[in-house]
Short mmCIF file of C-alpha atoms and ligand atoms in Angstrom, two decimals:
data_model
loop_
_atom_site.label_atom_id
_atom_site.label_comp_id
_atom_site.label_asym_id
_atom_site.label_seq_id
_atom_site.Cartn_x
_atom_site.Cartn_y
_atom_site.Cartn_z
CA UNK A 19 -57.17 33.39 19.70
CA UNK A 20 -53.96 33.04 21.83
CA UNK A 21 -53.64 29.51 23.57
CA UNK A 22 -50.29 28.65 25.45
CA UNK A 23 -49.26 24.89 26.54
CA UNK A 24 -47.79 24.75 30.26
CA UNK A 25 -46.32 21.94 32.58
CA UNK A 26 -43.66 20.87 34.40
CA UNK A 27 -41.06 18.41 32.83
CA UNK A 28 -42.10 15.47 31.35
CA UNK A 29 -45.59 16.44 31.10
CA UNK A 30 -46.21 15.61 27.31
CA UNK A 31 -46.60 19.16 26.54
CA UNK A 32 -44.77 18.56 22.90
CA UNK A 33 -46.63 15.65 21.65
CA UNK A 34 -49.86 17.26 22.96
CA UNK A 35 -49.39 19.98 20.88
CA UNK A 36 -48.54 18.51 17.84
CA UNK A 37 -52.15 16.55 18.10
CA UNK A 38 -53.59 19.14 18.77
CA UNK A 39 -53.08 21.54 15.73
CA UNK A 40 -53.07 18.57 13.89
CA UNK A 41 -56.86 17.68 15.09
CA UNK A 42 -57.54 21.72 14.72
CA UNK A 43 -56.45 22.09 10.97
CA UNK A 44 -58.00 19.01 9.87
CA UNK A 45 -61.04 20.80 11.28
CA UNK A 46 -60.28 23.83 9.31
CA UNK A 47 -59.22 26.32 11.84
CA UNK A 48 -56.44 28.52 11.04
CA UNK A 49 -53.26 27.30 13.23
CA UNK A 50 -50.13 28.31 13.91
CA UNK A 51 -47.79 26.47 16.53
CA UNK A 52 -44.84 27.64 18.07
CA UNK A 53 -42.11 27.08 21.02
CA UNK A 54 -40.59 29.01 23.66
CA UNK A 55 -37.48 29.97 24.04
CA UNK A 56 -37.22 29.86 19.96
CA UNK A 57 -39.91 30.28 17.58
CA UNK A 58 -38.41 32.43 15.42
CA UNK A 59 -35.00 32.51 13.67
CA UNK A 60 -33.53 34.56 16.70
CA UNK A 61 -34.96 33.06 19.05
CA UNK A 62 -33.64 29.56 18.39
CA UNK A 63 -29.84 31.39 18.26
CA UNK A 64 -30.81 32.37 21.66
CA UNK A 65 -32.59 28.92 22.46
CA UNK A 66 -29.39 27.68 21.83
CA UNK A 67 -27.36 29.76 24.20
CA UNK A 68 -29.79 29.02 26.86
CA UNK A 69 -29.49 25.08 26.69
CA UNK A 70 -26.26 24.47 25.86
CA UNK A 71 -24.27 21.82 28.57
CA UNK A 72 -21.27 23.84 28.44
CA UNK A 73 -22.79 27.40 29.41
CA UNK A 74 -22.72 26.28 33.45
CA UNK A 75 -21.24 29.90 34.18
CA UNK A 76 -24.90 31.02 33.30
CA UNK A 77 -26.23 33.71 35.68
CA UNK A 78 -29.81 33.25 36.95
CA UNK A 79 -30.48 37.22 35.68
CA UNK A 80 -28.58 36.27 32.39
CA UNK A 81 -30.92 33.18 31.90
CA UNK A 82 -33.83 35.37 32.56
CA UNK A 83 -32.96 37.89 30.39
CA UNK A 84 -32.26 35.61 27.59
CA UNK A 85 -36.27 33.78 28.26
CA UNK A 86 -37.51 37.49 27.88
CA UNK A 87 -35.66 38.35 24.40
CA UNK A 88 -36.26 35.32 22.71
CA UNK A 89 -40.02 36.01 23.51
CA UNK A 90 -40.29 39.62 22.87
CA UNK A 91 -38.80 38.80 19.39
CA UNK A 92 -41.14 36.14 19.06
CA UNK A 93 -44.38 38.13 20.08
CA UNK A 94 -43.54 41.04 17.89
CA UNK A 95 -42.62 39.10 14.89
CA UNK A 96 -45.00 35.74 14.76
CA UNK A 97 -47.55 35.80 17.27
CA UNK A 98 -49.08 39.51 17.19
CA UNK A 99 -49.45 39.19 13.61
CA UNK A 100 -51.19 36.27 13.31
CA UNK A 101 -53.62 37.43 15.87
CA UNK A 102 -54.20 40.75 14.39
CA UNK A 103 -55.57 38.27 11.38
CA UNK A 104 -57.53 36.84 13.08
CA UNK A 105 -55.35 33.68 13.27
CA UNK A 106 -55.03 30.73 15.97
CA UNK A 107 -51.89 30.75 18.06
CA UNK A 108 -51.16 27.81 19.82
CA UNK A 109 -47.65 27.99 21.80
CA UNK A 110 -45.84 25.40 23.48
CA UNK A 111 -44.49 27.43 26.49
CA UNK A 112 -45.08 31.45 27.56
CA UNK A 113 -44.80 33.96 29.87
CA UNK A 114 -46.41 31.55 32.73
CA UNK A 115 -42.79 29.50 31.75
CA UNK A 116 -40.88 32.47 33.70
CA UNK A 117 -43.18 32.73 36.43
CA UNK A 118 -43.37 28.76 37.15
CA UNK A 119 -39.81 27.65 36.67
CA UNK A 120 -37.89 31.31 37.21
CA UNK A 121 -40.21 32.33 40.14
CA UNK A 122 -41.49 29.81 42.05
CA UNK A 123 -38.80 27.14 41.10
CA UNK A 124 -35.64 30.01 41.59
CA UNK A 125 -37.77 32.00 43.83
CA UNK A 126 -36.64 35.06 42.04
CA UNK A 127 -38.67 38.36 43.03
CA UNK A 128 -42.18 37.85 41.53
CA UNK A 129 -42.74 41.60 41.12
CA UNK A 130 -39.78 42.19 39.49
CA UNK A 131 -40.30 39.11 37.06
CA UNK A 132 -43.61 40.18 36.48
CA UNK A 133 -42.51 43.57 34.84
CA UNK A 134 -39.99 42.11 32.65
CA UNK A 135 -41.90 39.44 31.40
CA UNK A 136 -44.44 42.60 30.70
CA UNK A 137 -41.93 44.46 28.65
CA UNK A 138 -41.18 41.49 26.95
CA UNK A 139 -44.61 41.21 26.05
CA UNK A 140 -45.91 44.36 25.80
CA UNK A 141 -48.52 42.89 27.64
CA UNK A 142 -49.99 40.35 25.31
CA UNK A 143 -51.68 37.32 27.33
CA UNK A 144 -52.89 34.21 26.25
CA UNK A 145 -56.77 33.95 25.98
CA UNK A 146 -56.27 30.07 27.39
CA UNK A 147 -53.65 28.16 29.07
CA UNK A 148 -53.46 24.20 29.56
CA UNK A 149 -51.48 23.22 32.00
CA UNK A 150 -50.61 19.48 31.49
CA UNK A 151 -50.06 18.31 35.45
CA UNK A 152 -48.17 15.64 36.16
CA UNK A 153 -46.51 14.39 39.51
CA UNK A 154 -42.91 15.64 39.50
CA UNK A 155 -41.36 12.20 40.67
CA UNK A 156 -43.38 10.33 36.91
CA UNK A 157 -42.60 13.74 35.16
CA UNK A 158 -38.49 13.47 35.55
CA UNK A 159 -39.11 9.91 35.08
CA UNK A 160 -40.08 10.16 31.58
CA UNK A 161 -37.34 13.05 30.69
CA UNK A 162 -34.71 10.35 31.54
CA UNK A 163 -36.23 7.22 29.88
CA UNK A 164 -36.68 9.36 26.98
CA UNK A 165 -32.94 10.51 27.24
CA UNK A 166 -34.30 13.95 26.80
CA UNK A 167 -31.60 15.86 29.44
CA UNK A 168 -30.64 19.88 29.00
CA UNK A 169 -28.88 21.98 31.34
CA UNK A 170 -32.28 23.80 32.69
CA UNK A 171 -32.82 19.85 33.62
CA UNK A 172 -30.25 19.23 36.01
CA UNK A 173 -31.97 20.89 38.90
CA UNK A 174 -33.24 19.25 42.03
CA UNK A 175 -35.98 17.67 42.89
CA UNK A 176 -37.56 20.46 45.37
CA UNK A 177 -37.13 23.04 42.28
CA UNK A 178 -39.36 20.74 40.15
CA UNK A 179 -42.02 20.61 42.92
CA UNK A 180 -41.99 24.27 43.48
CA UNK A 181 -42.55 24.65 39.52
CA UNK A 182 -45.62 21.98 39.61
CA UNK A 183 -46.62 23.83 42.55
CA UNK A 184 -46.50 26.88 40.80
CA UNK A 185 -48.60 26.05 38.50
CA UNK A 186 -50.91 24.74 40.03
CA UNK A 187 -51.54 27.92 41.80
CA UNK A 188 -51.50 29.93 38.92
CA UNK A 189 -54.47 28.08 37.92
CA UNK A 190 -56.29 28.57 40.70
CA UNK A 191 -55.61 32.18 40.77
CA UNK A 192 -56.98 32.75 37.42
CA UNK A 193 -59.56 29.93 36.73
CA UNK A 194 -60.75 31.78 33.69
CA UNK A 195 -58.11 31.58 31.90
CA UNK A 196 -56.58 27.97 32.97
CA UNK A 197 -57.80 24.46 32.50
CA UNK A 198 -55.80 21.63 34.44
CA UNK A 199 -55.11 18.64 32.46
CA UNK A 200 -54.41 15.45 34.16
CA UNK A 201 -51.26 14.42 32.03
CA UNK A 202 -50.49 11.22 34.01
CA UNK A 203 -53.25 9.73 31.74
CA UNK A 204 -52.26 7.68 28.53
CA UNK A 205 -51.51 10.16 25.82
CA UNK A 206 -54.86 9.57 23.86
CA UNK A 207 -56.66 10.41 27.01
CA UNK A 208 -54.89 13.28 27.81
CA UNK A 209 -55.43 14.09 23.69
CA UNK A 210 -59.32 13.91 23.94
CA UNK A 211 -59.67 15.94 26.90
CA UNK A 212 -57.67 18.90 25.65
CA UNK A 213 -59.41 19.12 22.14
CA UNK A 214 -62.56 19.00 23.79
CA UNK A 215 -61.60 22.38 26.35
CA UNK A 216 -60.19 23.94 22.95
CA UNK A 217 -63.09 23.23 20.54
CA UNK A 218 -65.34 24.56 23.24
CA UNK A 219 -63.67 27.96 23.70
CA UNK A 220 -63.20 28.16 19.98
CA UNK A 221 -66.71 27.92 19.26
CA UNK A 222 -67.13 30.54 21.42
CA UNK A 223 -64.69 32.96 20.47
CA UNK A 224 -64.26 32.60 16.96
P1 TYD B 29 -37.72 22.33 26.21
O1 TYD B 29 -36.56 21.54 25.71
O2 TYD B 29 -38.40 23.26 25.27
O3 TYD B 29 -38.67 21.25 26.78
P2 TYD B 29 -40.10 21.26 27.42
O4 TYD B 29 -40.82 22.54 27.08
O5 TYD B 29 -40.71 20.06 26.80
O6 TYD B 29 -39.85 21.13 28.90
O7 TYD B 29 -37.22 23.07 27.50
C1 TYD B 29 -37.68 24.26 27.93
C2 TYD B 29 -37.02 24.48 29.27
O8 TYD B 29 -36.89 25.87 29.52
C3 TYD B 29 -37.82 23.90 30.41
O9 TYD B 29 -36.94 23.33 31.35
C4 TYD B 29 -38.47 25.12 31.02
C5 TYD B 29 -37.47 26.20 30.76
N1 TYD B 29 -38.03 27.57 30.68
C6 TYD B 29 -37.80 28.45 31.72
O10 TYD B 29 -37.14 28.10 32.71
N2 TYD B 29 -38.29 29.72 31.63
C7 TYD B 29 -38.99 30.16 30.55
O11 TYD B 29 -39.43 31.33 30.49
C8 TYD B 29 -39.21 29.23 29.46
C9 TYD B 29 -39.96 29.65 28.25
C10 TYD B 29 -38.71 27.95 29.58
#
């Protein structure tokens, strides 16, 4: 089973994951976590690229480009194998990353996102997505307190609310596959309710 961690900045996402496959192994199931962009040893080269302060003269296709290889390597080489033994896959950050943050935050051509993040893919989609919500304003708010600041950052405001927006609609458009977390919550609240959607769908499907 494929489950992906999504939200806007701020939202927790990191922490949230961390409890989670901590609460999931000490149950017994069979979990692997990962990140995106990184995840595997060339993917955090290209993570690297990506986030580094001095790299302004980045292009918006260039920064796309660069989302979509660190994934593809990343699908091929961690995540399609564990699935195909029968493993649990839980990844902070997907494909939905490019879509939010690339499409409705840059307003880049959907269509056109949509097939490369399918190539980079080869069409693999999660089997569940959390999004962990939180207003954009609180979200920021926490980046800077917890001095957390990267070049993909230093966007405006509007940008951020397109991305939450995003989202948001995403989840709507595809209610079978997202659950909305309300991440403005203290963290053990926001804990309990997303190992209770993820025990539920595991009982199911494994
Ligand atoms: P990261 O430091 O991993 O923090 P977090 O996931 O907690 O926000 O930053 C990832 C950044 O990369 C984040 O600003 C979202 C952005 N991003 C994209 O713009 N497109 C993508 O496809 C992915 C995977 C991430």
């Amino acid at each position: 089973m494929f489950i992906t961690l999504e939200g806007p900045e701020g939202s927790g996402k990191t922490r949230q994951i961390s409890l989670l496959a901590e609460a999931l192994l000490q149950q017994g199931y069979p979990i692997l976590v990962t990140r995106e962009p990184g995840g595997t040893p060339i993917g955090d080269q290209i993570r690297s690229v990506l986030f580094d302060l001095k790299n302004t003269d980045m292009r918006p296709h260039t920064e796309i480009l660069l989302f979509q290889a660190s994934r593809a390597q990343l699908v091929e080489q961690v995540i399609r194998p564990r699935l195909a033994n029968g493993g649990i896959v839980l990844c902070d950050r997907y494909a939905d990353s490019t879509l939010a943050y690339q499409g409705y935050g840059h307003q880049v051509d959907m269509d056109e996102l949509k097939t490369i993040v399918f190539f980079a893919t080869g069409g693999l989609k999660p089997d569940l997505t959390l999004l962990l919500d939180v207003d954009t304003e609180v979200g920021l708010r926490r980046k800077l307190d917890a001095d957390e600041w990267n070049r993909l950052d230093a966007y405006d405001l509007e940008f951020h609310r397109r991305v939450r927006q995003g989202y948001l609609q995403m989840a709507r458009s595809e209610p079978q596959r997202w659950v909305v977390i309300d991440a403005v919550r203290p963290p053990e609240a926001v804990q309990a309710a997303i190992l209770k959607v993820v025990l539920a769908r595991l009982k199911v499907k494994v």
